[in-house]
Coordinates of C-alpha atoms and ligand atoms in Angstrom, one line a residue:
X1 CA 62.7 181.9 -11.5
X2 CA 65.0 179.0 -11.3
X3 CA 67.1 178.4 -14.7
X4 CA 70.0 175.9 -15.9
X5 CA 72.2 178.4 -17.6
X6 CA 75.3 177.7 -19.7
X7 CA 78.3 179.8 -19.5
X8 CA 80.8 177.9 -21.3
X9 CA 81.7 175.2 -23.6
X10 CA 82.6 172.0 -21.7
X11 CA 81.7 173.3 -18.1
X12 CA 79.2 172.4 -16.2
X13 CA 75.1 174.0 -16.6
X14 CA 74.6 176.2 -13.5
X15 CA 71.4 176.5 -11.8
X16 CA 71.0 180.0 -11.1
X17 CA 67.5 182.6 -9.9
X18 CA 67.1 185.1 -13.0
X19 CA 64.3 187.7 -13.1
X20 CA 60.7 186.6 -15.2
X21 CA 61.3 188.4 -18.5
X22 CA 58.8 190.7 -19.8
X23 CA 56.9 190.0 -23.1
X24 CA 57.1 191.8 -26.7
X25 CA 53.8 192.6 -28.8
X26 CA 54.3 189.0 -30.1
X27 CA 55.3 187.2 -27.4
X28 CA 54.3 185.3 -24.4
X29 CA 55.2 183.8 -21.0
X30 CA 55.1 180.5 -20.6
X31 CA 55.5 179.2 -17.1
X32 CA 56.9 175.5 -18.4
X33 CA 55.6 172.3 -16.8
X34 CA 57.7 169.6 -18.9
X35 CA 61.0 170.1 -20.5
X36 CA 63.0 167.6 -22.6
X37 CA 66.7 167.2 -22.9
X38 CA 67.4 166.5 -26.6
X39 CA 71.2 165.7 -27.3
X40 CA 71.3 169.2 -29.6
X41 CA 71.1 170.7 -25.8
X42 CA 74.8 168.7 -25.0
X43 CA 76.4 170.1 -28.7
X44 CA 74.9 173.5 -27.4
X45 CA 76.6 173.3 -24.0
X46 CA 79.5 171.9 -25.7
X47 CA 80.0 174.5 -28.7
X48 CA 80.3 171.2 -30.8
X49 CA 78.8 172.8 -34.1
X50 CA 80.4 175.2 -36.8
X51 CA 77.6 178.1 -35.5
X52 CA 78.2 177.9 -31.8
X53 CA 75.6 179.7 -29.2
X54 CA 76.6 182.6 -27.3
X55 CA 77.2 182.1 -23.6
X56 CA 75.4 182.4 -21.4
X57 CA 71.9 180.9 -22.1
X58 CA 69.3 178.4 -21.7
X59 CA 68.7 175.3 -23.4
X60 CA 66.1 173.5 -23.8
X61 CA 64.0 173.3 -27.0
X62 CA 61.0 171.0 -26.1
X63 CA 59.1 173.5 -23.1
X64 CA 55.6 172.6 -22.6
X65 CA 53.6 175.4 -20.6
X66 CA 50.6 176.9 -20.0
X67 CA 50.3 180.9 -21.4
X68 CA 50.6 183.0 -18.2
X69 CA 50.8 186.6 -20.0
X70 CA 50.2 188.0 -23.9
X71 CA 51.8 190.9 -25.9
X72 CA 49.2 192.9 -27.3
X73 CA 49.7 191.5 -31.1
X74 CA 48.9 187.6 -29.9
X75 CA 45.6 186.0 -31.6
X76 CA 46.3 182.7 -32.3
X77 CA 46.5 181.4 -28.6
X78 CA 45.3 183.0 -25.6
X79 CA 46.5 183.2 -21.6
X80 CA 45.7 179.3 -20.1
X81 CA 46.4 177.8 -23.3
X82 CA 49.1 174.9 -22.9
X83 CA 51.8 175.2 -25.4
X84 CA 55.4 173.5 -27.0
X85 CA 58.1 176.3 -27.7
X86 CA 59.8 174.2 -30.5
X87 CA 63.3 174.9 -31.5
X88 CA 62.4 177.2 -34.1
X89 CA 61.5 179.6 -32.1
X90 CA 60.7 182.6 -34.7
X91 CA 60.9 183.1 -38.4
X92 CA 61.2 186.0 -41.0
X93 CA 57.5 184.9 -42.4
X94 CA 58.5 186.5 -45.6
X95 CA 60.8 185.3 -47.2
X96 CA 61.0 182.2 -50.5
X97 CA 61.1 179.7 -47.4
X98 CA 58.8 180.8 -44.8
X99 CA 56.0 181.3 -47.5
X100 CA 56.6 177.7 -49.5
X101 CA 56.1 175.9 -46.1
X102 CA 59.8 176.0 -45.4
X103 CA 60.3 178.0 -42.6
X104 CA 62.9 175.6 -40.9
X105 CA 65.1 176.9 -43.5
X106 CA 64.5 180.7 -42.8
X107 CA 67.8 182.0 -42.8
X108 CA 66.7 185.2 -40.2
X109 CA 65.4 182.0 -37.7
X110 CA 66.0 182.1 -34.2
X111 CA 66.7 178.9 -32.1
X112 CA 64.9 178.0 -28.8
X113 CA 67.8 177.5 -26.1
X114 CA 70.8 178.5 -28.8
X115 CA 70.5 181.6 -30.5
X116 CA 67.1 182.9 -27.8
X117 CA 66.7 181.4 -23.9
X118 CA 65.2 177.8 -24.3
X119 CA 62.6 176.1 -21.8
X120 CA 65.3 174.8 -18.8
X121 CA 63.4 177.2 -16.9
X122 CA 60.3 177.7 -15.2
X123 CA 59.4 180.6 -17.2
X124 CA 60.3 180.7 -21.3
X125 CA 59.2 183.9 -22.8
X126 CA 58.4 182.8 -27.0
X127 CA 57.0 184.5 -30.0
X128 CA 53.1 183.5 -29.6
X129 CA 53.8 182.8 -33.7
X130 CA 55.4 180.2 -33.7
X131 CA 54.4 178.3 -30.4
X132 CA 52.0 175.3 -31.1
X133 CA 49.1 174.6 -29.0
X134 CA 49.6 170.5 -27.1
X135 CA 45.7 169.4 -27.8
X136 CA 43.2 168.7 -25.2
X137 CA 44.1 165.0 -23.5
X138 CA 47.8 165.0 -24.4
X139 CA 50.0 164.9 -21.4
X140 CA 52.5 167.5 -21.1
X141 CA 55.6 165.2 -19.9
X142 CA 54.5 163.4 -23.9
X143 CA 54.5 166.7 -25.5
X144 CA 57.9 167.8 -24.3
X145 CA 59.6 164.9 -26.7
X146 CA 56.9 165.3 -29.2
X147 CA 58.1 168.5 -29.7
X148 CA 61.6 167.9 -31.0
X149 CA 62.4 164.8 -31.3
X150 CA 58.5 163.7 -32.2
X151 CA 58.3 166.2 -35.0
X152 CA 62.0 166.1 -36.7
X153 CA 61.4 162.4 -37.0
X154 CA 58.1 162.4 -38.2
X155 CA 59.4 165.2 -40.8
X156 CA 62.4 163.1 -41.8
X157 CA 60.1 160.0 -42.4
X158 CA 58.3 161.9 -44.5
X159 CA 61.3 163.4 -46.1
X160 CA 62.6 159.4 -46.7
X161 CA 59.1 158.8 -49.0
X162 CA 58.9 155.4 -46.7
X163 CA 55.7 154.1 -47.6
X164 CA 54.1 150.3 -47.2
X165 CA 56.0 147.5 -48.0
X166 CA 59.2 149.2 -47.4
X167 CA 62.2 148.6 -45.5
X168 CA 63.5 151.7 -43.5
X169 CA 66.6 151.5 -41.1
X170 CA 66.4 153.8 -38.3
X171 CA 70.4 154.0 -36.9
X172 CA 70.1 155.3 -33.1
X173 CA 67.4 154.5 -30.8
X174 CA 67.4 157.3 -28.5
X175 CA 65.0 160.0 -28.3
X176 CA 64.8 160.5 -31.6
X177 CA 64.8 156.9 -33.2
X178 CA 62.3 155.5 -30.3
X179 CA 59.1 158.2 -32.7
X180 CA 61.1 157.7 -35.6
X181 CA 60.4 153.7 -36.2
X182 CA 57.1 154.8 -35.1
X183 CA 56.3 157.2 -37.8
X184 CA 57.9 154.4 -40.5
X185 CA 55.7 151.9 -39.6
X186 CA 52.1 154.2 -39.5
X187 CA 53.9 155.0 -43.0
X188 CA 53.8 151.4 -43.5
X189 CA 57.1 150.4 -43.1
X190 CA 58.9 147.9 -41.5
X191 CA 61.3 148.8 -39.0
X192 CA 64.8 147.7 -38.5
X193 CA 66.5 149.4 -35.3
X194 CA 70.5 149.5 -35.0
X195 CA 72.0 150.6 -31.6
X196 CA 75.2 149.8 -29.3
X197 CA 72.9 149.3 -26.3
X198 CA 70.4 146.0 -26.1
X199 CA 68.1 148.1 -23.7
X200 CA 67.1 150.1 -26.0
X201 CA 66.9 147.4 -28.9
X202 CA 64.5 145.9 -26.7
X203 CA 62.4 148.9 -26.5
X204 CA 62.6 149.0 -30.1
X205 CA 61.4 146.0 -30.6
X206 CA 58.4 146.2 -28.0
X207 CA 57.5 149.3 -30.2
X208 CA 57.2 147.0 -33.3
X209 CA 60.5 147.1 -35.1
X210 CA 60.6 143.9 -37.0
X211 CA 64.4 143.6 -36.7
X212 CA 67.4 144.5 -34.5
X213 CA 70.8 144.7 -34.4
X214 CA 73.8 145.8 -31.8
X215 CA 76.3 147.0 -34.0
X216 CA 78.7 146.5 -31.5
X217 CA 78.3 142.6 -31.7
X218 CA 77.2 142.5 -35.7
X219 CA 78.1 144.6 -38.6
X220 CA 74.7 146.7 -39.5
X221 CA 75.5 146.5 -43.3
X222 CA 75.5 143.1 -43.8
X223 CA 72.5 142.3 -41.4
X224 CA 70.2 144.8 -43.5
X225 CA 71.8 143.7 -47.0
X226 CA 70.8 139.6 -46.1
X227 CA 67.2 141.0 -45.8
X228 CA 67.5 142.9 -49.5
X229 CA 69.3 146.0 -48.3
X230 CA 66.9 149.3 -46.8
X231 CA 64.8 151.7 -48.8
X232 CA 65.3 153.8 -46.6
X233 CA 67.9 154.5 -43.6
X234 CA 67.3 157.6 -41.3
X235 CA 70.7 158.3 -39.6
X236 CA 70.2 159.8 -36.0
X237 CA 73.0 158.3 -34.1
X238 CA 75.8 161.0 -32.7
X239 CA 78.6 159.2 -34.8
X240 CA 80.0 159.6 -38.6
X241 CA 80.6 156.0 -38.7
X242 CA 76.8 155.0 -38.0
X243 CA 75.9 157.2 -41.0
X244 CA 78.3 156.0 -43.3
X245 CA 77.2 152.2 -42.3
X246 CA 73.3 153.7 -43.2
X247 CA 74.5 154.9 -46.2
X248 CA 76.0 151.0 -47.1
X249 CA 72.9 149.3 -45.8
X250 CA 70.5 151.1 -48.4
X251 CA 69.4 149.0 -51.6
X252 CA 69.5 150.5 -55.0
X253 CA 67.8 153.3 -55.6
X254 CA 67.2 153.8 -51.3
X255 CA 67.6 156.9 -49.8
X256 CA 69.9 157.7 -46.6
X257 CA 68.3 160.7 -44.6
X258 CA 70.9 162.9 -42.4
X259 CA 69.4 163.9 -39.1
X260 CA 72.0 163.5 -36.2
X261 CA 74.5 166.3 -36.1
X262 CA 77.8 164.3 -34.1
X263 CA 80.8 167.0 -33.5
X264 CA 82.9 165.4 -35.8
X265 CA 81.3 166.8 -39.0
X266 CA 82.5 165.0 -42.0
X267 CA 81.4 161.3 -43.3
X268 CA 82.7 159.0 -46.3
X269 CA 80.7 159.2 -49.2
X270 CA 82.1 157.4 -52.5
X271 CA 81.0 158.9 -55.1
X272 CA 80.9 155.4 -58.0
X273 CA 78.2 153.8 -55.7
X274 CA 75.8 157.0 -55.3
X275 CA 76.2 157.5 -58.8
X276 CA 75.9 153.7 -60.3
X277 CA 73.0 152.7 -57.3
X278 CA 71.0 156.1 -57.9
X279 CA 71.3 156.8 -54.0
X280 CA 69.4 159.9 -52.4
X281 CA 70.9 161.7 -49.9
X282 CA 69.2 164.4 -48.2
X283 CA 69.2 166.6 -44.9
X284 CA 66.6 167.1 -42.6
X285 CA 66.1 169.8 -39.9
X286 CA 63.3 169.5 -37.4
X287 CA 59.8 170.4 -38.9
X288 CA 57.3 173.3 -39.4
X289 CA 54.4 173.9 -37.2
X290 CA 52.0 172.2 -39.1
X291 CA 54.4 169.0 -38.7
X292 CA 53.9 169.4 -35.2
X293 CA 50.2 170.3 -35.3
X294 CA 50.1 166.6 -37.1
X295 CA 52.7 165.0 -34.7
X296 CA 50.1 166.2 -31.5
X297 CA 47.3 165.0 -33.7
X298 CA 49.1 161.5 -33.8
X299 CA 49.4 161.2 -30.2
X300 CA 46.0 162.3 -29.2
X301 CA 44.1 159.8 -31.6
X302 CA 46.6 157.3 -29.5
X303 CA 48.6 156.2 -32.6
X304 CA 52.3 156.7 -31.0
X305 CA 53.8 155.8 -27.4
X306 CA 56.6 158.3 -25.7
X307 CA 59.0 156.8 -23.5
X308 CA 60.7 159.4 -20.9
X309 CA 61.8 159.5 -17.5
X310 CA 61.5 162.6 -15.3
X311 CA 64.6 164.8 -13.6
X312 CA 64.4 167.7 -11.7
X313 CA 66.1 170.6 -13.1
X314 CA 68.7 170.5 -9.9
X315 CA 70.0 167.5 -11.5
X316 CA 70.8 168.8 -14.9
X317 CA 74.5 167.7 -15.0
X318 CA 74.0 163.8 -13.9
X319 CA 71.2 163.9 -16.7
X320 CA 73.2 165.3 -19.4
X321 CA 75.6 162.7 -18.4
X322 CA 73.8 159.9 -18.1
X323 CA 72.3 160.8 -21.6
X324 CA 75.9 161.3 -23.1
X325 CA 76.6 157.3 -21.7
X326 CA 73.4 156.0 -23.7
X327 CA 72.1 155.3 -19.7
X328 CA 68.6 156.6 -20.7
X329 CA 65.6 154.8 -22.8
X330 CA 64.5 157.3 -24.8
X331 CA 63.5 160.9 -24.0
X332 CA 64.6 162.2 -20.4
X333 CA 62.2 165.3 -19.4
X334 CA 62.7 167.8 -17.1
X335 CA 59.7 168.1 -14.1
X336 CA 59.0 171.8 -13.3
X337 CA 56.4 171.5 -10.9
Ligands
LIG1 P1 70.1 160.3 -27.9 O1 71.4 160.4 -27.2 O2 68.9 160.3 -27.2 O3 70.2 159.1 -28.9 C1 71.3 158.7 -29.7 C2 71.3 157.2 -29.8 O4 72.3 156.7 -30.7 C3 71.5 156.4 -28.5 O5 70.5 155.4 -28.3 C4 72.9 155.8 -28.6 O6 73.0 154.6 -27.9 C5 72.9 155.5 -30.1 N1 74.2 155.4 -30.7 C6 75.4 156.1 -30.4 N2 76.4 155.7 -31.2 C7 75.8 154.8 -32.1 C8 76.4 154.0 -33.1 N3 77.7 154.1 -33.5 N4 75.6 153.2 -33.8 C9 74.2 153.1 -33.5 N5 73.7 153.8 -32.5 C10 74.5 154.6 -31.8 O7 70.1 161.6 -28.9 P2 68.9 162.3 -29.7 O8 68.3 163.3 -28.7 O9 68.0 161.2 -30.2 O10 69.6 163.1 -30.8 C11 70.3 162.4 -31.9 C12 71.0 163.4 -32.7 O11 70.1 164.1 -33.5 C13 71.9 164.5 -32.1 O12 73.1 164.7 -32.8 C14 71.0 165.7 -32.1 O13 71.7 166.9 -32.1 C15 70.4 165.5 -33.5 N6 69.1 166.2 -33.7 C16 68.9 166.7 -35.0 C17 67.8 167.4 -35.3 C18 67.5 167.8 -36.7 O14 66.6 168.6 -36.9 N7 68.2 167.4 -37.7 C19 66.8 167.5 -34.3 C20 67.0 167.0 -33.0 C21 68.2 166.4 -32.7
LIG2 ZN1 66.1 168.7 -30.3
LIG3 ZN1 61.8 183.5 -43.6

C-alpha cells in the first residue's frame, strides 16, 4: 500500500509502499477513501510538542474508509461499513475517565498518526472500539474534517457554555474555526471571526459570522470590546499572541477556551484581571465518540457545510506547505481513490 511516512522532525514526509498490516481481535482494516490534513499532522512531523511521536509513522487523524477485514472480537461495525478513525484511536475503557464520558483524557490513550500509524495511507488498521460509523448520505471527503476538526470544535463549543444571545469569538478560521462558528451559532450564538487572511474572513462570513476582523489591519481586542466584549472566545489560531488577544477580548465573567496547540507553548495570563473579571479558562482536547456520533448527525440532517479541497497523497509536501502559509480555505483532504 502507498503511505506518507515521517522519519524525522523538519524533513520532508516520504511516500513510500509498506505491506497491509494484519488485524488484532479488536481491530480492523480500513482501506481509506478520504483523509484530512489537520495542522496537529505538521506539529507531528515537526516534533513541535513536549510528547513528540516516534519516527517513523503515519499521520493522519481524520481516515474515512470502508471496513475491508474484522478481528474476531469486533461487534459494533461490520466489514462494508464506512468509518472515521479519529485521533483517539484507543482507550483504557476502565479507568475514572473512560467510564465518566472522558475518555479523551485516558491517560493509557493512543493517538491516530502520532503514537499508532494514522490514515495517510490507503490502508489504516484501527481498534473497531473506537472507530465511529460516517451515517448513510454523508460524503466521505465531509467526514474526513468532521472527524477532527468537526468534532474538537463542536466539543469546545460545548465546553464554552455558548448559548443564544451570546457573543463568542472564534480566533483562526482554518479548519477548525470554518465548524467552529458553525457549532456557536446552531448554539445560538453570534459569531465574530478574527484571521490574518481576508479569504478566509470571507468564507466566514458567507458561513454566517456576524462580524470580521483581519488582525493584521485592526487590533482584535478593541473591535470585540466596542461590541460589549465576547462571552466566549475559542482560541484555535497556531500563535500565543492570538490567544492572549482572546483572552482580552472576553467581557466579564466570559470564558476563553484553549484549543490550538502553536510550538511556542507559553501565553501571558495576568493574574488581577482573571481574578477581578471572574474569567474562565479551560482546555479542550478533541471529543469522545458520542461527540462525533452527534457531529455526523449534524451534517446528515444538513445543519453544517464543510469546505475542503482535495490532494493526492503524492503531493503531501506542497500541501503541508501551502497549509503552513494559510494558502488553504479550510480543510485540505487527501483523495485515495
Ligand atoms: P489551520 O492551519 O487550518 O488554521 C489556522 C488558522 O489560524 C488559519 O486560518 C490562519 O490563517 C489563522 N491564524 C494564524 N495566525 C493567526 C493569528 N495570529 N491571528 C488570527 N488567526 C491566525 O489549522 P487547524 O487544523 O484549524 O488547527 C489549528 C490548531 O488547533 C493547531 O495548533 C492544531 O494542532 C490544533 N488542534 C487542536 C485540537 C485539540 O483537540 N485541542 C484538535 C485539532 C487541532
Ligand atoms: Zn486534528
Ligand atoms: Zn481510560
Amino acid at each position: 500500500m502507498k503511505a506518507a511516512v515521517v522519519h524525522g522532525f523538519h524533513t520532508p514526509v516520504s511516500i513510500e509502499d509498506r505491506p497491509i498490516p494484519d488485524v488484532g481481535p479488536h481491530e480492523v482494516l480500513v482501506r481509506v477513501e478520504a483523509s484530512g490534513l489537520c495542522h496537529t499532522d505538521i506539529h507531528a512531523a515537526n516534533g513541535d510538542w513536549p510528547v513528540k511521536p516516534t519516527p517513523p509513522f503515519i499521520p493522519g487523524h481524520e481516515g474515512v474508509g470502508i471496513i475491508e477485514r474484522a478481528g474476531a472480537n469486533i461487534t459494533r461495525v461490520a466489514v462494508g461499513d464506512r468509518v472515521a478513525v479519529p485521533w483517539l484511536g484507543t482507550a483504557c475503557g476502565e479507568c475514572e475517565y473512560c467510564i465518566t464520558g472522558w475518555e479523551t483524557l485516558c491517560e493509557k490513550q493512543q493517538n491516530t498518526g502520532y503514537s499508532i500509524d494514522g490514515g495517510w495511507a490507503d490502508y489504516v488498521v484501527a481498534d473497531g472500539r473506537y472507530v465511529v460509523k460516517v451515517p448513510e448520505g454523508v460524503d466521505p471527503f465531509e467526514a474526513a474534517p468532521l472527524t477532527c476538526a468537526g468534532v474538537t470544535t463542536y466539543k469546545a463549543v460545548k465546553v464554552s457554555g455558548a448559548r443564544s444571545s451570546d457573543l463568542v469569538a472564534i480566533f483562526g478560521i482554518g479548519g477548525l474555526g470554518h465548524l467552529a462558528l458553525q457549532y456557536a451559532q446552531i448554539a445560538g450564538a453570534r459569531v465574530v471571526a478574527v484571521d490574518l487572511v481576508d479569504e478566509k474572513l470571507e468564507m466566514a462570513r458567507e458561513l454566517g459570522a456576524t462580524y470580521t476582523v483581519n488582525a493584521r489591519e485592526t487590533d482584535p481586542v478593541e473591535y470585540i470590546k466596542s461590541l460589549g466584549g465576547a462571552d466566549a472566545a475559542i482560541a484555535l489560531a497556531v500563535n500565543p499572541k492570538s490567544f492572549e488577544q482572546a483572552y482580552g477580548s472576553l467581557k466579564r465573567g466570559g470564558t476563553l477556551v484553549l484549543v490550538g496547540l502553536p510550538a511556542e507553548n507559553q501565553m501571558n495570563l495576568p493574574i488581577f484581571e482573571t481574578v477581578l473579571n471572574g474569567i474562565t479558562v479551560v482546555g479542550s482536547i478533541v471529543g469522545t465518540r458520542a461527540d462525533l456520533q452527534e457531529v455526523f448527525e449534524l451534517h446528515a440532517a444538513g445543519k453544517t457545510s464543510v469546505r475542503y479541497h482535495t490532494r493526492k497523497l503524492d503531493e503531501v509536501n506542497d500541501a503541508i506547505r501551502d497549509v503552513e502559509q494559510g494558502k488553504i480555505d479550510a480543510r485540505l483532504v487527501f483523495d485515495m481513490s
